[in-house]
């Protein structure tokens, strides 16, 4: 997908502008929202569960993650009303990084309220073939046929904004490639049960 993105100029957005633009685009979405995650470690300042995890407070991070989130539930319900849905492709390298052990626990609660998640290991032929031909999978949000956002991060893995693409060939191409990888990926529940359930990061830290 990086080859598609590099062939076209995007609109650079700050993090607040990206978030505002994304949620505005959702209101006119005309298909599924597809999200890719390829980095194995992120920083998520502002997330109480992540901050507890980063501080070594593992049980507290899980307690916070399990708290009811009415706003998130309303978001997924709204996507259902729009005939859309958020489909996350989580690419993982085994053994899992401490961050991924936390994130996959956290994602279990998002799945319970409506997020559609599938997992693909970096050793699978689908990923190996894709990345040989097109480069490393970028961090994307594909909003139906409306837009693609390539989320940007600083060197620490903290989100700093996104580049927005609306060229039809780029949006369609990214959507088709992400959908193809999702079709090869494993359902979240089976991956979680086998690789994640009951695990905790060594020492509970990043």
JSON list of C-alpha atoms in Angstrom, two decimals:
[
{"chain": "A", "resi": 1, "resn": "UNK", "atom": "CA", "xyz": [0.00, 0.00, 0.00]},
{"chain": "A", "resi": 2, "resn": "UNK", "atom": "CA", "xyz": [2.90, 2.34, 0.53]},
{"chain": "A", "resi": 3, "resn": "UNK", "atom": "CA", "xyz": [3.46, 2.28, -3.22]},
{"chain": "A", "resi": 4, "resn": "UNK", "atom": "CA", "xyz": [-0.06, 3.64, -3.78]},
{"chain": "A", "resi": 5, "resn": "UNK", "atom": "CA", "xyz": [0.35, 6.34, -1.15]},
{"chain": "A", "resi": 6, "resn": "UNK", "atom": "CA", "xyz": [3.72, 7.50, -2.45]},
{"chain": "A", "resi": 7, "resn": "UNK", "atom": "CA", "xyz": [2.32, 7.90, -5.96]},
{"chain": "A", "resi": 8, "resn": "UNK", "atom": "CA", "xyz": [-0.05, 10.64, -4.78]},
{"chain": "A", "resi": 9, "resn": "UNK", "atom": "CA", "xyz": [0.15, 13.74, -2.60]},
{"chain": "A", "resi": 10, "resn": "UNK", "atom": "CA", "xyz": [-1.80, 13.70, 0.64]},
{"chain": "A", "resi": 11, "resn": "UNK", "atom": "CA", "xyz": [-3.12, 16.48, 2.85]},
{"chain": "A", "resi": 12, "resn": "UNK", "atom": "CA", "xyz": [-1.08, 16.72, 6.05]},
{"chain": "A", "resi": 13, "resn": "UNK", "atom": "CA", "xyz": [-3.23, 16.98, 9.18]},
{"chain": "A", "resi": 14, "resn": "UNK", "atom": "CA", "xyz": [-2.30, 17.62, 12.80]},
{"chain": "A", "resi": 15, "resn": "UNK", "atom": "CA", "xyz": [-3.58, 15.11, 15.34]},
{"chain": "A", "resi": 16, "resn": "UNK", "atom": "CA", "xyz": [-6.60, 17.25, 16.38]},
{"chain": "A", "resi": 17, "resn": "UNK", "atom": "CA", "xyz": [-7.41, 18.01, 12.72]},
{"chain": "A", "resi": 18, "resn": "UNK", "atom": "CA", "xyz": [-7.10, 14.33, 11.79]},
{"chain": "A", "resi": 19, "resn": "UNK", "atom": "CA", "xyz": [-9.45, 13.26, 14.57]},
{"chain": "A", "resi": 20, "resn": "UNK", "atom": "CA", "xyz": [-12.02, 15.93, 13.63]},
{"chain": "A", "resi": 21, "resn": "UNK", "atom": "CA", "xyz": [-11.76, 15.12, 9.92]},
{"chain": "A", "resi": 22, "resn": "UNK", "atom": "CA", "xyz": [-12.07, 11.38, 10.51]},
{"chain": "A", "resi": 23, "resn": "UNK", "atom": "CA", "xyz": [-15.23, 11.66, 12.59]},
{"chain": "A", "resi": 24, "resn": "UNK", "atom": "CA", "xyz": [-16.75, 14.04, 10.04]},
{"chain": "A", "resi": 25, "resn": "UNK", "atom": "CA", "xyz": [-15.96, 11.54, 7.27]},
{"chain": "A", "resi": 26, "resn": "UNK", "atom": "CA", "xyz": [-17.62, 8.77, 9.27]},
{"chain": "A", "resi": 27, "resn": "UNK", "atom": "CA", "xyz": [-20.95, 10.60, 9.07]},
{"chain": "A", "resi": 28, "resn": "UNK", "atom": "CA", "xyz": [-20.97, 10.19, 5.29]},
{"chain": "A", "resi": 29, "resn": "UNK", "atom": "CA", "xyz": [-19.25, 6.81, 5.15]},
{"chain": "A", "resi": 30, "resn": "UNK", "atom": "CA", "xyz": [-20.43, 4.56, 2.33]},
{"chain": "A", "resi": 31, "resn": "UNK", "atom": "CA", "xyz": [-18.88, 1.27, 3.37]},
{"chain": "A", "resi": 32, "resn": "UNK", "atom": "CA", "xyz": [-16.78, -0.48, 6.02]},
{"chain": "A", "resi": 33, "resn": "UNK", "atom": "CA", "xyz": [-14.00, 1.38, 7.81]},
{"chain": "A", "resi": 34, "resn": "UNK", "atom": "CA", "xyz": [-10.78, -0.64, 7.57]},
{"chain": "A", "resi": 35, "resn": "UNK", "atom": "CA", "xyz": [-7.93, -0.09, 10.03]},
{"chain": "A", "resi": 36, "resn": "UNK", "atom": "CA", "xyz": [-4.42, -1.52, 9.81]},
{"chain": "A", "resi": 37, "resn": "UNK", "atom": "CA", "xyz": [-1.90, -1.77, 12.64]},
{"chain": "A", "resi": 38, "resn": "UNK", "atom": "CA", "xyz": [1.60, -2.97, 11.84]},
{"chain": "A", "resi": 39, "resn": "UNK", "atom": "CA", "xyz": [3.93, -1.39, 14.43]},
{"chain": "A", "resi": 40, "resn": "UNK", "atom": "CA", "xyz": [4.58, -3.68, 17.38]},
{"chain": "A", "resi": 41, "resn": "UNK", "atom": "CA", "xyz": [4.81, -0.93, 20.00]},
{"chain": "A", "resi": 42, "resn": "UNK", "atom": "CA", "xyz": [2.94, 2.36, 20.38]},
{"chain": "A", "resi": 43, "resn": "UNK", "atom": "CA", "xyz": [2.65, 5.00, 23.06]},
{"chain": "A", "resi": 44, "resn": "UNK", "atom": "CA", "xyz": [-0.89, 6.04, 23.95]},
{"chain": "A", "resi": 45, "resn": "UNK", "atom": "CA", "xyz": [-0.73, 9.01, 26.33]},
{"chain": "A", "resi": 46, "resn": "UNK", "atom": "CA", "xyz": [-4.24, 9.97, 27.34]},
{"chain": "A", "resi": 47, "resn": "UNK", "atom": "CA", "xyz": [-5.39, 6.35, 27.56]},
{"chain": "A", "resi": 48, "resn": "UNK", "atom": "CA", "xyz": [-5.76, 5.58, 31.30]},
{"chain": "A", "resi": 49, "resn": "UNK", "atom": "CA", "xyz": [-5.39, 1.84, 30.69]},
{"chain": "A", "resi": 50, "resn": "UNK", "atom": "CA", "xyz": [-2.20, 2.29, 28.68]},
{"chain": "A", "resi": 51, "resn": "UNK", "atom": "CA", "xyz": [-0.80, 4.74, 31.24]},
{"chain": "A", "resi": 52, "resn": "UNK", "atom": "CA", "xyz": [-1.38, 2.19, 34.01]},
{"chain": "A", "resi": 53, "resn": "UNK", "atom": "CA", "xyz": [0.30, -0.49, 31.88]},
{"chain": "A", "resi": 54, "resn": "UNK", "atom": "CA", "xyz": [3.27, 1.80, 31.17]},
{"chain": "A", "resi": 55, "resn": "UNK", "atom": "CA", "xyz": [3.61, 2.46, 34.90]},
{"chain": "A", "resi": 56, "resn": "UNK", "atom": "CA", "xyz": [3.78, -1.27, 35.61]},
{"chain": "A", "resi": 57, "resn": "UNK", "atom": "CA", "xyz": [0.27, -1.45, 37.08]},
{"chain": "A", "resi": 58, "resn": "UNK", "atom": "CA", "xyz": [-0.96, -4.47, 35.13]},
{"chain": "A", "resi": 59, "resn": "UNK", "atom": "CA", "xyz": [-4.06, -5.37, 37.11]},
{"chain": "A", "resi": 60, "resn": "UNK", "atom": "CA", "xyz": [-5.12, -1.73, 37.19]},
{"chain": "A", "resi": 61, "resn": "UNK", "atom": "CA", "xyz": [-4.68, -1.44, 33.43]},
{"chain": "A", "resi": 62, "resn": "UNK", "atom": "CA", "xyz": [-7.02, -4.40, 32.93]},
{"chain": "A", "resi": 63, "resn": "UNK", "atom": "CA", "xyz": [-9.54, -3.05, 35.44]},
{"chain": "A", "resi": 64, "resn": "UNK", "atom": "CA", "xyz": [-9.67, 0.27, 33.58]},
{"chain": "A", "resi": 65, "resn": "UNK", "atom": "CA", "xyz": [-9.93, -1.46, 30.19]},
{"chain": "A", "resi": 66, "resn": "UNK", "atom": "CA", "xyz": [-12.91, -3.49, 31.42]},
{"chain": "A", "resi": 67, "resn": "UNK", "atom": "CA", "xyz": [-14.89, -0.45, 32.55]},
{"chain": "A", "resi": 68, "resn": "UNK", "atom": "CA", "xyz": [-18.05, 0.19, 30.50]},
{"chain": "A", "resi": 69, "resn": "UNK", "atom": "CA", "xyz": [-17.49, 2.76, 27.75]},
{"chain": "A", "resi": 70, "resn": "UNK", "atom": "CA", "xyz": [-20.87, 4.13, 26.65]},
{"chain": "A", "resi": 71, "resn": "UNK", "atom": "CA", "xyz": [-19.28, 6.56, 24.19]},
{"chain": "A", "resi": 72, "resn": "UNK", "atom": "CA", "xyz": [-17.47, 3.74, 22.39]},
{"chain": "A", "resi": 73, "resn": "UNK", "atom": "CA", "xyz": [-20.65, 1.65, 22.34]},
{"chain": "A", "resi": 74, "resn": "UNK", "atom": "CA", "xyz": [-22.55, 4.59, 20.81]},
{"chain": "A", "resi": 75, "resn": "UNK", "atom": "CA", "xyz": [-19.84, 4.93, 18.15]},
{"chain": "A", "resi": 76, "resn": "UNK", "atom": "CA", "xyz": [-20.12, 1.29, 17.08]},
{"chain": "A", "resi": 77, "resn": "UNK", "atom": "CA", "xyz": [-23.92, 1.48, 17.21]},
{"chain": "A", "resi": 78, "resn": "UNK", "atom": "CA", "xyz": [-23.76, 4.55, 14.96]},
{"chain": "A", "resi": 79, "resn": "UNK", "atom": "CA", "xyz": [-21.56, 2.69, 12.48]},
{"chain": "A", "resi": 80, "resn": "UNK", "atom": "CA", "xyz": [-24.11, -0.12, 12.42]},
{"chain": "A", "resi": 81, "resn": "UNK", "atom": "CA", "xyz": [-26.87, 2.42, 11.70]},
{"chain": "A", "resi": 82, "resn": "UNK", "atom": "CA", "xyz": [-24.78, 3.73, 8.79]},
{"chain": "A", "resi": 83, "resn": "UNK", "atom": "CA", "xyz": [-24.30, 0.21, 7.41]},
{"chain": "A", "resi": 84, "resn": "UNK", "atom": "CA", "xyz": [-20.59, 0.38, 8.14]},
{"chain": "A", "resi": 85, "resn": "UNK", "atom": "CA", "xyz": [-18.40, -1.10, 10.87]},
{"chain": "A", "resi": 86, "resn": "UNK", "atom": "CA", "xyz": [-14.79, -0.85, 12.05]},
{"chain": "A", "resi": 87, "resn": "UNK", "atom": "CA", "xyz": [-12.65, -3.75, 10.84]},
{"chain": "A", "resi": 88, "resn": "UNK", "atom": "CA", "xyz": [-9.19, -3.84, 12.40]},
{"chain": "A", "resi": 89, "resn": "UNK", "atom": "CA", "xyz": [-6.31, -5.84, 10.89]},
{"chain": "A", "resi": 90, "resn": "UNK", "atom": "CA", "xyz": [-3.76, -6.34, 13.66]},
{"chain": "A", "resi": 91, "resn": "UNK", "atom": "CA", "xyz": [-0.43, -7.57, 12.27]},
{"chain": "A", "resi": 92, "resn": "UNK", "atom": "CA", "xyz": [1.65, -9.23, 14.98]},
{"chain": "A", "resi": 93, "resn": "UNK", "atom": "CA", "xyz": [5.15, -10.58, 15.39]},
{"chain": "A", "resi": 94, "resn": "UNK", "atom": "CA", "xyz": [5.60, -13.56, 17.70]},
{"chain": "A", "resi": 95, "resn": "UNK", "atom": "CA", "xyz": [6.64, -13.66, 20.46]},
{"chain": "A", "resi": 96, "resn": "UNK", "atom": "CA", "xyz": [4.37, -10.73, 21.33]},
{"chain": "A", "resi": 97, "resn": "UNK", "atom": "CA", "xyz": [5.89, -7.48, 22.51]},
{"chain": "A", "resi": 98, "resn": "UNK", "atom": "CA", "xyz": [4.85, -6.30, 26.00]},
{"chain": "A", "resi": 99, "resn": "UNK", "atom": "CA", "xyz": [2.79, -3.56, 24.34]},
{"chain": "A", "resi": 100, "resn": "UNK", "atom": "CA", "xyz": [0.94, -6.09, 22.19]},
{"chain": "A", "resi": 101, "resn": "UNK", "atom": "CA", "xyz": [0.13, -8.26, 25.20]},
{"chain": "A", "resi": 102, "resn": "UNK", "atom": "CA", "xyz": [-1.52, -5.21, 26.73]},
{"chain": "A", "resi": 103, "resn": "UNK", "atom": "CA", "xyz": [-3.18, -4.05, 23.51]},
{"chain": "A", "resi": 104, "resn": "UNK", "atom": "CA", "xyz": [-4.70, -7.43, 22.71]},
{"chain": "A", "resi": 105, "resn": "UNK", "atom": "CA", "xyz": [-6.18, -7.58, 26.21]},
{"chain": "A", "resi": 106, "resn": "UNK", "atom": "CA", "xyz": [-7.55, -4.08, 25.65]},
{"chain": "A", "resi": 107, "resn": "UNK", "atom": "CA", "xyz": [-8.95, -4.98, 22.22]},
{"chain": "A", "resi": 108, "resn": "UNK", "atom": "CA", "xyz": [-10.93, -7.84, 23.72]},
{"chain": "A", "resi": 109, "resn": "UNK", "atom": "CA", "xyz": [-13.19, -5.28, 25.36]},
{"chain": "A", "resi": 110, "resn": "UNK", "atom": "CA", "xyz": [-13.54, -3.30, 22.11]},
{"chain": "A", "resi": 111, "resn": "UNK", "atom": "CA", "xyz": [-14.53, -6.51, 20.33]},
{"chain": "A", "resi": 112, "resn": "UNK", "atom": "CA", "xyz": [-17.22, -7.09, 22.93]},
{"chain": "A", "resi": 113, "resn": "UNK", "atom": "CA", "xyz": [-18.92, -3.78, 22.04]},
{"chain": "A", "resi": 114, "resn": "UNK", "atom": "CA", "xyz": [-18.74, -4.13, 18.28]},
{"chain": "A", "resi": 115, "resn": "UNK", "atom": "CA", "xyz": [-15.26, -3.75, 16.80]},
{"chain": "A", "resi": 116, "resn": "UNK", "atom": "CA", "xyz": [-14.48, -6.42, 14.20]},
{"chain": "A", "resi": 117, "resn": "UNK", "atom": "CA", "xyz": [-10.88, -7.57, 14.65]},
{"chain": "A", "resi": 118, "resn": "UNK", "atom": "CA", "xyz": [-8.71, -10.09, 12.86]},
{"chain": "A", "resi": 119, "resn": "UNK", "atom": "CA", "xyz": [-5.04, -10.94, 13.47]},
{"chain": "A", "resi": 120, "resn": "UNK", "atom": "CA", "xyz": [-2.30, -11.81, 10.98]},
{"chain": "A", "resi": 121, "resn": "UNK", "atom": "CA", "xyz": [1.20, -12.90, 11.96]},
{"chain": "A", "resi": 122, "resn": "UNK", "atom": "CA", "xyz": [4.17, -11.44, 10.10]},
{"chain": "A", "resi": 123, "resn": "UNK", "atom": "CA", "xyz": [5.31, -14.97, 9.22]},
{"chain": "A", "resi": 124, "resn": "UNK", "atom": "CA", "xyz": [2.21, -15.74, 7.15]},
{"chain": "A", "resi": 125, "resn": "UNK", "atom": "CA", "xyz": [2.59, -15.99, 3.41]},
{"chain": "A", "resi": 126, "resn": "UNK", "atom": "CA", "xyz": [-0.10, -13.33, 2.90]},
{"chain": "A", "resi": 127, "resn": "UNK", "atom": "CA", "xyz": [1.97, -10.69, 4.71]},
{"chain": "A", "resi": 128, "resn": "UNK", "atom": "CA", "xyz": [5.31, -11.84, 3.36]},
{"chain": "A", "resi": 129, "resn": "UNK", "atom": "CA", "xyz": [4.07, -11.72, -0.23]},
{"chain": "A", "resi": 130, "resn": "UNK", "atom": "CA", "xyz": [2.31, -8.39, 0.23]},
{"chain": "A", "resi": 131, "resn": "UNK", "atom": "CA", "xyz": [5.32, -6.69, 1.81]},
{"chain": "A", "resi": 132, "resn": "UNK", "atom": "CA", "xyz": [7.73, -8.08, -0.77]},
{"chain": "A", "resi": 133, "resn": "UNK", "atom": "CA", "xyz": [5.62, -6.52, -3.52]},
{"chain": "A", "resi": 134, "resn": "UNK", "atom": "CA", "xyz": [4.25, -3.35, -1.90]},
{"chain": "A", "resi": 135, "resn": "UNK", "atom": "CA", "xyz": [6.40, -2.54, 1.14]},
{"chain": "A", "resi": 136, "resn": "UNK", "atom": "CA", "xyz": [5.67, -2.71, 4.86]},
{"chain": "A", "resi": 137, "resn": "UNK", "atom": "CA", "xyz": [1.96, -2.38, 5.67]},
{"chain": "A", "resi": 138, "resn": "UNK", "atom": "CA", "xyz": [1.35, 1.22, 6.81]},
{"chain": "A", "resi": 139, "resn": "UNK", "atom": "CA", "xyz": [-0.88, 2.38, 9.65]},
{"chain": "A", "resi": 140, "resn": "UNK", "atom": "CA", "xyz": [-4.12, 3.24, 7.83]},
{"chain": "A", "resi": 141, "resn": "UNK", "atom": "CA", "xyz": [-7.75, 4.17, 8.31]},
{"chain": "A", "resi": 142, "resn": "UNK", "atom": "CA", "xyz": [-9.74, 3.54, 5.11]},
{"chain": "A", "resi": 143, "resn": "UNK", "atom": "CA", "xyz": [-13.15, 5.22, 5.39]},
{"chain": "A", "resi": 144, "resn": "UNK", "atom": "CA", "xyz": [-15.33, 3.49, 2.80]},
{"chain": "A", "resi": 145, "resn": "UNK", "atom": "CA", "xyz": [-14.57, 5.02, -0.60]},
{"chain": "A", "resi": 146, "resn": "UNK", "atom": "CA", "xyz": [-14.26, 8.52, 0.92]},
{"chain": "A", "resi": 147, "resn": "UNK", "atom": "CA", "xyz": [-10.69, 8.74, 2.18]},
{"chain": "A", "resi": 148, "resn": "UNK", "atom": "CA", "xyz": [-7.56, 7.00, 3.37]},
{"chain": "A", "resi": 149, "resn": "UNK", "atom": "CA", "xyz": [-5.67, 8.37, 6.36]},
{"chain": "A", "resi": 150, "resn": "UNK", "atom": "CA", "xyz": [-2.08, 7.28, 6.87]},
{"chain": "A", "resi": 151, "resn": "UNK", "atom": "CA", "xyz": [-1.53, 7.87, 10.57]},
{"chain": "A", "resi": 152, "resn": "UNK", "atom": "CA", "xyz": [1.84, 9.40, 11.45]},
{"chain": "A", "resi": 153, "resn": "UNK", "atom": "CA", "xyz": [3.85, 8.68, 14.60]},
{"chain": "A", "resi": 154, "resn": "UNK", "atom": "CA", "xyz": [6.98, 10.16, 16.11]},
{"chain": "A", "resi": 155, "resn": "UNK", "atom": "CA", "xyz": [10.05, 8.05, 16.91]},
{"chain": "A", "resi": 156, "resn": "UNK", "atom": "CA", "xyz": [8.59, 6.98, 20.26]},
{"chain": "A", "resi": 157, "resn": "UNK", "atom": "CA", "xyz": [5.42, 5.62, 18.64]},
{"chain": "A", "resi": 158, "resn": "UNK", "atom": "CA", "xyz": [3.19, 8.49, 19.74]},
{"chain": "A", "resi": 159, "resn": "UNK", "atom": "CA", "xyz": [0.56, 9.58, 17.16]},
{"chain": "A", "resi": 160, "resn": "UNK", "atom": "CA", "xyz": [1.16, 13.08, 15.78]},
{"chain": "A", "resi": 161, "resn": "UNK", "atom": "CA", "xyz": [-1.34, 13.34, 12.91]},
{"chain": "A", "resi": 162, "resn": "UNK", "atom": "CA", "xyz": [-2.13, 11.84, 9.53]},
{"chain": "A", "resi": 163, "resn": "UNK", "atom": "CA", "xyz": [-1.87, 12.32, 5.79]},
{"chain": "A", "resi": 164, "resn": "UNK", "atom": "CA", "xyz": [-5.27, 12.25, 4.08]},
{"chain": "A", "resi": 165, "resn": "UNK", "atom": "CA", "xyz": [-5.74, 10.85, 0.57]},
{"chain": "A", "resi": 166, "resn": "UNK", "atom": "CA", "xyz": [-8.95, 11.15, -1.43]},
{"chain": "A", "resi": 167, "resn": "UNK", "atom": "CA", "xyz": [-7.75, 10.10, -4.90]},
{"chain": "A", "resi": 168, "resn": "UNK", "atom": "CA", "xyz": [-10.14, 7.32, -5.97]},
{"chain": "A", "resi": 169, "resn": "UNK", "atom": "CA", "xyz": [-7.39, 5.02, -7.23]},
{"chain": "A", "resi": 170, "resn": "UNK", "atom": "CA", "xyz": [-5.52, 5.29, -3.94]},
{"chain": "A", "resi": 171, "resn": "UNK", "atom": "CA", "xyz": [-8.61, 4.79, -1.78]},
{"chain": "A", "resi": 172, "resn": "UNK", "atom": "CA", "xyz": [-9.91, 1.87, -3.85]},
{"chain": "A", "resi": 173, "resn": "UNK", "atom": "CA", "xyz": [-6.49, 0.24, -4.05]},
{"chain": "A", "resi": 174, "resn": "UNK", "atom": "CA", "xyz": [-5.87, 0.47, -0.31]},
{"chain": "A", "resi": 175, "resn": "UNK", "atom": "CA", "xyz": [-9.36, -0.78, 0.48]},
{"chain": "A", "resi": 176, "resn": "UNK", "atom": "CA", "xyz": [-8.96, -3.80, -1.78]},
{"chain": "A", "resi": 177, "resn": "UNK", "atom": "CA", "xyz": [-5.54, -4.72, -0.37]},
{"chain": "A", "resi": 178, "resn": "UNK", "atom": "CA", "xyz": [-6.61, -4.37, 3.26]},
{"chain": "A", "resi": 179, "resn": "UNK", "atom": "CA", "xyz": [-9.75, -6.41, 2.57]},
{"chain": "A", "resi": 180, "resn": "UNK", "atom": "CA", "xyz": [-7.59, -9.11, 0.97]},
{"chain": "A", "resi": 181, "resn": "UNK", "atom": "CA", "xyz": [-5.33, -9.29, 4.04]},
{"chain": "A", "resi": 182, "resn": "UNK", "atom": "CA", "xyz": [-8.34, -9.33, 6.36]},
{"chain": "A", "resi": 183, "resn": "UNK", "atom": "CA", "xyz": [-9.69, -12.33, 4.47]},
{"chain": "A", "resi": 184, "resn": "UNK", "atom": "CA", "xyz": [-6.45, -14.21, 5.22]},
{"chain": "A", "resi": 185, "resn": "UNK", "atom": "CA", "xyz": [-6.34, -13.19, 8.89]},
{"chain": "A", "resi": 186, "resn": "UNK", "atom": "CA", "xyz": [-7.41, -15.19, 11.92]},
{"chain": "A", "resi": 187, "resn": "UNK", "atom": "CA", "xyz": [-10.49, -14.25, 13.94]},
{"chain": "A", "resi": 188, "resn": "UNK", "atom": "CA", "xyz": [-9.54, -12.31, 17.05]},
{"chain": "A", "resi": 189, "resn": "UNK", "atom": "CA", "xyz": [-11.14, -14.70, 19.53]},
{"chain": "A", "resi": 190, "resn": "UNK", "atom": "CA", "xyz": [-9.21, -17.78, 18.46]},
{"chain": "A", "resi": 191, "resn": "UNK", "atom": "CA", "xyz": [-5.89, -15.90, 18.38]},
{"chain": "A", "resi": 192, "resn": "UNK", "atom": "CA", "xyz": [-6.59, -14.35, 21.78]},
{"chain": "A", "resi": 193, "resn": "UNK", "atom": "CA", "xyz": [-7.47, -17.68, 23.36]},
{"chain": "A", "resi": 194, "resn": "UNK", "atom": "CA", "xyz": [-4.31, -19.36, 22.03]},
{"chain": "A", "resi": 195, "resn": "UNK", "atom": "CA", "xyz": [-1.68, -16.62, 22.34]},
{"chain": "A", "resi": 196, "resn": "UNK", "atom": "CA", "xyz": [-2.88, -14.01, 24.83]},
{"chain": "A", "resi": 197, "resn": "UNK", "atom": "CA", "xyz": [-5.36, -15.19, 27.46]},
{"chain": "A", "resi": 198, "resn": "UNK", "atom": "CA", "xyz": [-3.74, -15.35, 30.90]},
{"chain": "A", "resi": 199, "resn": "UNK", "atom": "CA", "xyz": [-0.47, -13.76, 29.76]},
{"chain": "A", "resi": 200, "resn": "UNK", "atom": "CA", "xyz": [1.01, -10.62, 31.24]},
{"chain": "A", "resi": 201, "resn": "UNK", "atom": "CA", "xyz": [4.04, -8.56, 30.16]},
{"chain": "A", "resi": 202, "resn": "UNK", "atom": "CA", "xyz": [7.28, -9.34, 31.98]},
{"chain": "A", "resi": 203, "resn": "UNK", "atom": "CA", "xyz": [7.18, -7.03, 34.98]},
{"chain": "A", "resi": 204, "resn": "UNK", "atom": "CA", "xyz": [4.06, -5.36, 33.53]},
{"chain": "A", "resi": 205, "resn": "UNK", "atom": "CA", "xyz": [6.15, -2.63, 31.90]},
{"chain": "A", "resi": 206, "resn": "UNK", "atom": "CA", "xyz": [6.79, -1.40, 28.37]}
]
